PDB file of C-alpha atoms in Angstrom:
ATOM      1  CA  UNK A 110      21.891 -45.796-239.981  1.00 56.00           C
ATOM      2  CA  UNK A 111      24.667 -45.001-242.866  1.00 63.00           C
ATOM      3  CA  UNK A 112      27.215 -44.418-240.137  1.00 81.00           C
ATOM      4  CA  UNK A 113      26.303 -46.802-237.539  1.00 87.00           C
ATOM      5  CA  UNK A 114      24.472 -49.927-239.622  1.00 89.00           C
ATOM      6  CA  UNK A 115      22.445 -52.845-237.851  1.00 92.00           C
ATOM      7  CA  UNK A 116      24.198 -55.734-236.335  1.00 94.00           C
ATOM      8  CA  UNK A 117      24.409 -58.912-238.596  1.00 95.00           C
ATOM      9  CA  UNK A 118      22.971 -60.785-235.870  1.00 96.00           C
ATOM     10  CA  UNK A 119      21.528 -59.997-232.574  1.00 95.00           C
ATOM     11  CA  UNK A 120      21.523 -62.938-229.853  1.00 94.00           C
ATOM     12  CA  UNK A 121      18.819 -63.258-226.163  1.00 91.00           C
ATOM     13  CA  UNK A 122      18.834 -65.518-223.858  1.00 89.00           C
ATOM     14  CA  UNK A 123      15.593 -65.303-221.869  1.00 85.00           C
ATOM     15  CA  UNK A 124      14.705 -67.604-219.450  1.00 82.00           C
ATOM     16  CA  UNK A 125      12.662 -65.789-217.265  1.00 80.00           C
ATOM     17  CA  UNK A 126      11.187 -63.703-220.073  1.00 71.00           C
ATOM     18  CA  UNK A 127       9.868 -63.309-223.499  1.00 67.00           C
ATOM     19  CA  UNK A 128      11.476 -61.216-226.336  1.00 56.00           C
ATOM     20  CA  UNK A 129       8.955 -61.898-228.594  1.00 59.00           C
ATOM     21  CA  UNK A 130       8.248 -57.961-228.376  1.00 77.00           C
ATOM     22  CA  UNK A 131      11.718 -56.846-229.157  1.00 87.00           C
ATOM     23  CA  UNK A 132      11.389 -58.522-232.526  1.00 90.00           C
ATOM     24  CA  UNK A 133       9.398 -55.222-233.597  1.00 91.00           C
ATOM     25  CA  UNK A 134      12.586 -53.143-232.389  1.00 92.00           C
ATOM     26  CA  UNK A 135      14.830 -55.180-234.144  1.00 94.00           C
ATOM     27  CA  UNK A 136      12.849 -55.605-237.413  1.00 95.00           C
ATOM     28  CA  UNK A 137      12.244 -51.666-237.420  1.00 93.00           C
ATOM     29  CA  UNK A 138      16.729 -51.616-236.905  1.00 93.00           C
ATOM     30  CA  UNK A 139      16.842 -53.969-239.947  1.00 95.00           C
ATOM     31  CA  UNK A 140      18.503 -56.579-238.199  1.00 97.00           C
ATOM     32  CA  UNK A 141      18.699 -59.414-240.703  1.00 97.00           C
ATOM     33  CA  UNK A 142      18.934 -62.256-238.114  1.00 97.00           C
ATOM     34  CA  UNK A 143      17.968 -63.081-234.692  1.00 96.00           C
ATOM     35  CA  UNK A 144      18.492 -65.597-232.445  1.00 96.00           C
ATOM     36  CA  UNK A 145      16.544 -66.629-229.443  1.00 93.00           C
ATOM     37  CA  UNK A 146      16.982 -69.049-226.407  1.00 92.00           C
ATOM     38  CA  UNK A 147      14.756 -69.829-223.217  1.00 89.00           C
ATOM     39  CA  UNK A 148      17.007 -72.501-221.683  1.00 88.00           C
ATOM     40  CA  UNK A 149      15.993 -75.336-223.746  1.00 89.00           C
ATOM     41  CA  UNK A 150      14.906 -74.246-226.975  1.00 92.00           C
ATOM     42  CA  UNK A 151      16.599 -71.808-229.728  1.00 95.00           C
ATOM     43  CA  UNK A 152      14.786 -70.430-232.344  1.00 95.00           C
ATOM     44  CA  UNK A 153      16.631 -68.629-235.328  1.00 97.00           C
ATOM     45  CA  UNK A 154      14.747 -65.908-236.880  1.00 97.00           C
ATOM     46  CA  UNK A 155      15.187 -64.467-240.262  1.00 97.00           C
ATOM     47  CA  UNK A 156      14.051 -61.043-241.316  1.00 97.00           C
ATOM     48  CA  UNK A 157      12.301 -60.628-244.412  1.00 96.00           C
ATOM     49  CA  UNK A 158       9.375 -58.087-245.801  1.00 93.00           C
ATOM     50  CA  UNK A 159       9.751 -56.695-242.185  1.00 91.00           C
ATOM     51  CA  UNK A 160       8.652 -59.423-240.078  1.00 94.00           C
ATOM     52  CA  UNK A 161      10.952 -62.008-238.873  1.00 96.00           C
ATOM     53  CA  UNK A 162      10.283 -65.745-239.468  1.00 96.00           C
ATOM     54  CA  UNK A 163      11.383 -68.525-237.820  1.00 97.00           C
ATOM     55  CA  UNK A 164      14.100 -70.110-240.153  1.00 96.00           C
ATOM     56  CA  UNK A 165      15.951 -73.805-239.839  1.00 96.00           C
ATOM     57  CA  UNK A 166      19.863 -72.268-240.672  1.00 94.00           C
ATOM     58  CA  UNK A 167      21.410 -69.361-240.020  1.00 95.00           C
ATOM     59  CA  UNK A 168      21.917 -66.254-241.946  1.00 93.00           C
ATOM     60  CA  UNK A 169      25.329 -65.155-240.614  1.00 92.00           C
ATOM     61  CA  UNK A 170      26.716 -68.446-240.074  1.00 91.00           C
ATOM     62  CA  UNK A 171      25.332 -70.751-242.728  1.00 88.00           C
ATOM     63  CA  UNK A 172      27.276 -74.102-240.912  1.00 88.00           C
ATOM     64  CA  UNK A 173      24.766 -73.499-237.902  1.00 92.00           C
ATOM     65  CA  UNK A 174      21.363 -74.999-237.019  1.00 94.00           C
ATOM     66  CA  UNK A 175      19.565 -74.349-234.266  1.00 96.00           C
ATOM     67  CA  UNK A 176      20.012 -78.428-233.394  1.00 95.00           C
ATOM     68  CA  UNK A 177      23.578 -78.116-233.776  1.00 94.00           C
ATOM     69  CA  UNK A 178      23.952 -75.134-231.025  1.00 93.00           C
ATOM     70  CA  UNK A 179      21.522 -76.551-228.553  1.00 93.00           C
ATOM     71  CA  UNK A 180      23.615 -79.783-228.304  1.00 93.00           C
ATOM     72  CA  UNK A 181      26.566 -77.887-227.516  1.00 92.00           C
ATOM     73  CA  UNK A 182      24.385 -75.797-225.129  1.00 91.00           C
ATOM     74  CA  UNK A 183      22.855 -78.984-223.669  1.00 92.00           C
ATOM     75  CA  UNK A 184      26.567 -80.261-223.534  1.00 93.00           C
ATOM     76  CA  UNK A 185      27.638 -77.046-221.081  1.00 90.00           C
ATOM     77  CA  UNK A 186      25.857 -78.916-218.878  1.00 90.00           C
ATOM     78  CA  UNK A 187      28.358 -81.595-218.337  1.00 94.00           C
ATOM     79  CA  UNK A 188      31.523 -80.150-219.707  1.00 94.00           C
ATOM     80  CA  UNK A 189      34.263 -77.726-219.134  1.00 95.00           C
ATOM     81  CA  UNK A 190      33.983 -74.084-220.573  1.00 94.00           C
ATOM     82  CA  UNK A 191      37.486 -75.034-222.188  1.00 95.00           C
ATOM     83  CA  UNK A 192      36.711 -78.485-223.508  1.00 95.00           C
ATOM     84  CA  UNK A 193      33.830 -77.091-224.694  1.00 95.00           C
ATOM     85  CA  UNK A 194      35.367 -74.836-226.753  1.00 95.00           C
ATOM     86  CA  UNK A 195      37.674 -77.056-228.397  1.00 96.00           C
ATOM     87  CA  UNK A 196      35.144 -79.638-229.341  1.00 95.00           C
ATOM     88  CA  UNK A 197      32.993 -77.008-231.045  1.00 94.00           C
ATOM     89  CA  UNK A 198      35.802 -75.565-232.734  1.00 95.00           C
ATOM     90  CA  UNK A 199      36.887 -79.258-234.003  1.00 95.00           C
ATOM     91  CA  UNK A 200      32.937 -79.796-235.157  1.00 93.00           C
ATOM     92  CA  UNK A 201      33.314 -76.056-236.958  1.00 93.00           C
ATOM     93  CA  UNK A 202      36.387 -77.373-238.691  1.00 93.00           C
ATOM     94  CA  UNK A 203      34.998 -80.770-239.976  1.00 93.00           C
ATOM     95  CA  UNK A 204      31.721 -79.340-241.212  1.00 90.00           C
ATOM     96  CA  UNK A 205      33.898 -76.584-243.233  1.00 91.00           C
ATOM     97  CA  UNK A 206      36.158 -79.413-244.502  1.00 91.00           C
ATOM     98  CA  UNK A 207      32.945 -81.556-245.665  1.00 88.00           C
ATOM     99  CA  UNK A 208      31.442 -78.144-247.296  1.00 85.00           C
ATOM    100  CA  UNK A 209      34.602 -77.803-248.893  1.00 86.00           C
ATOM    101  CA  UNK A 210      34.645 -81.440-250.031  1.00 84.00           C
ATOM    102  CA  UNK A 211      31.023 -81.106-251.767  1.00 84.00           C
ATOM    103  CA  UNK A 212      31.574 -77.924-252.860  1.00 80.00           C
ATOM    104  CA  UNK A 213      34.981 -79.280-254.785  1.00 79.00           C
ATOM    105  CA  UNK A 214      33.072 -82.482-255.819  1.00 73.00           C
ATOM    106  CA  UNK A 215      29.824 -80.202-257.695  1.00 64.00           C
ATOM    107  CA  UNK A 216      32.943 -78.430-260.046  1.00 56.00           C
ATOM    108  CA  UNK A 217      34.419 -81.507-260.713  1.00 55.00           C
ATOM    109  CA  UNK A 218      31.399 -83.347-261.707  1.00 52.00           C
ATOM    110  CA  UNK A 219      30.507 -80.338-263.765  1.00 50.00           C
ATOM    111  CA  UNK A 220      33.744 -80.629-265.137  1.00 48.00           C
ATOM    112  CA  UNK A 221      33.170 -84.060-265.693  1.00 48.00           C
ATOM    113  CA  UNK A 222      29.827 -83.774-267.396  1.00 45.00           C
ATOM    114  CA  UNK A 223      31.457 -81.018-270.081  1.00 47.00           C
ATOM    115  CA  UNK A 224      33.784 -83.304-271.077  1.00 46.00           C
ATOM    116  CA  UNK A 225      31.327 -86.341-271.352  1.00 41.00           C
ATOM    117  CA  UNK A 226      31.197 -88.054-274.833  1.00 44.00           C
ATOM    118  CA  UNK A 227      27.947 -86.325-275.590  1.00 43.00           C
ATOM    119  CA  UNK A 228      29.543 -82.863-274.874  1.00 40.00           C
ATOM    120  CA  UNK A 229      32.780 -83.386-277.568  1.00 41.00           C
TER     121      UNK A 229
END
């Protein structure tokens, strides 16, 4: 495994079957995340003491949710491959710019509180 690791993240979509039996195979690989759809539901799975559990955000891509990507599957429905695309790639870029907003806000207001009277 030194020369050829795991995959970050390994990705079914089953809709006739389950996978639930692969988990063992990709637990005993040391893949760290999982992600599973049937059609209508996705489940992200997180890996930890050897057994995966089901987990509300995603390892590799911390923006994610399994919400978030079933809309946009739900939305394939109804929508061009293309258009598609470009609204998920304009959702990517406004939930980076809000992380980067809060994350710029928590230094400043620790900044802030340093300089605070009580903090001379």
């Amino acid at each position: 495994m030194s020369q050829d690791p795991p995959p970050d993240l390994a990705i079914e979509i089953d809709i006739t079957s389950s996978s639930i039996n692969r988990l063992k195979l990709y637990a005993a690989l040391g893949v760290p995340e999982v992600w599973r759809y049937d059609g209508q539901t996705l489940l992200m799975y997180r890996l930890e003491n050897k057994d995966y559990l089901v987990c509300d955000r995603s390892l590799a891509f911390f923006l994610l949710t399994p919400a978030d990507l079933e809309r946009f599957l739900d939305l394939k429905k109804t929508t061009k491959e293309n258009a598609l695309v470009q609204r998920f790639r304009e959702w990517v870029r406004e939930r980076l710019a809000v992380e980067e907003y809060l994350s710029s806000n928590k230094t400043a207001i620790a900044i802030n509180h340093d300089r605070s009277p009580l903090n001379p």
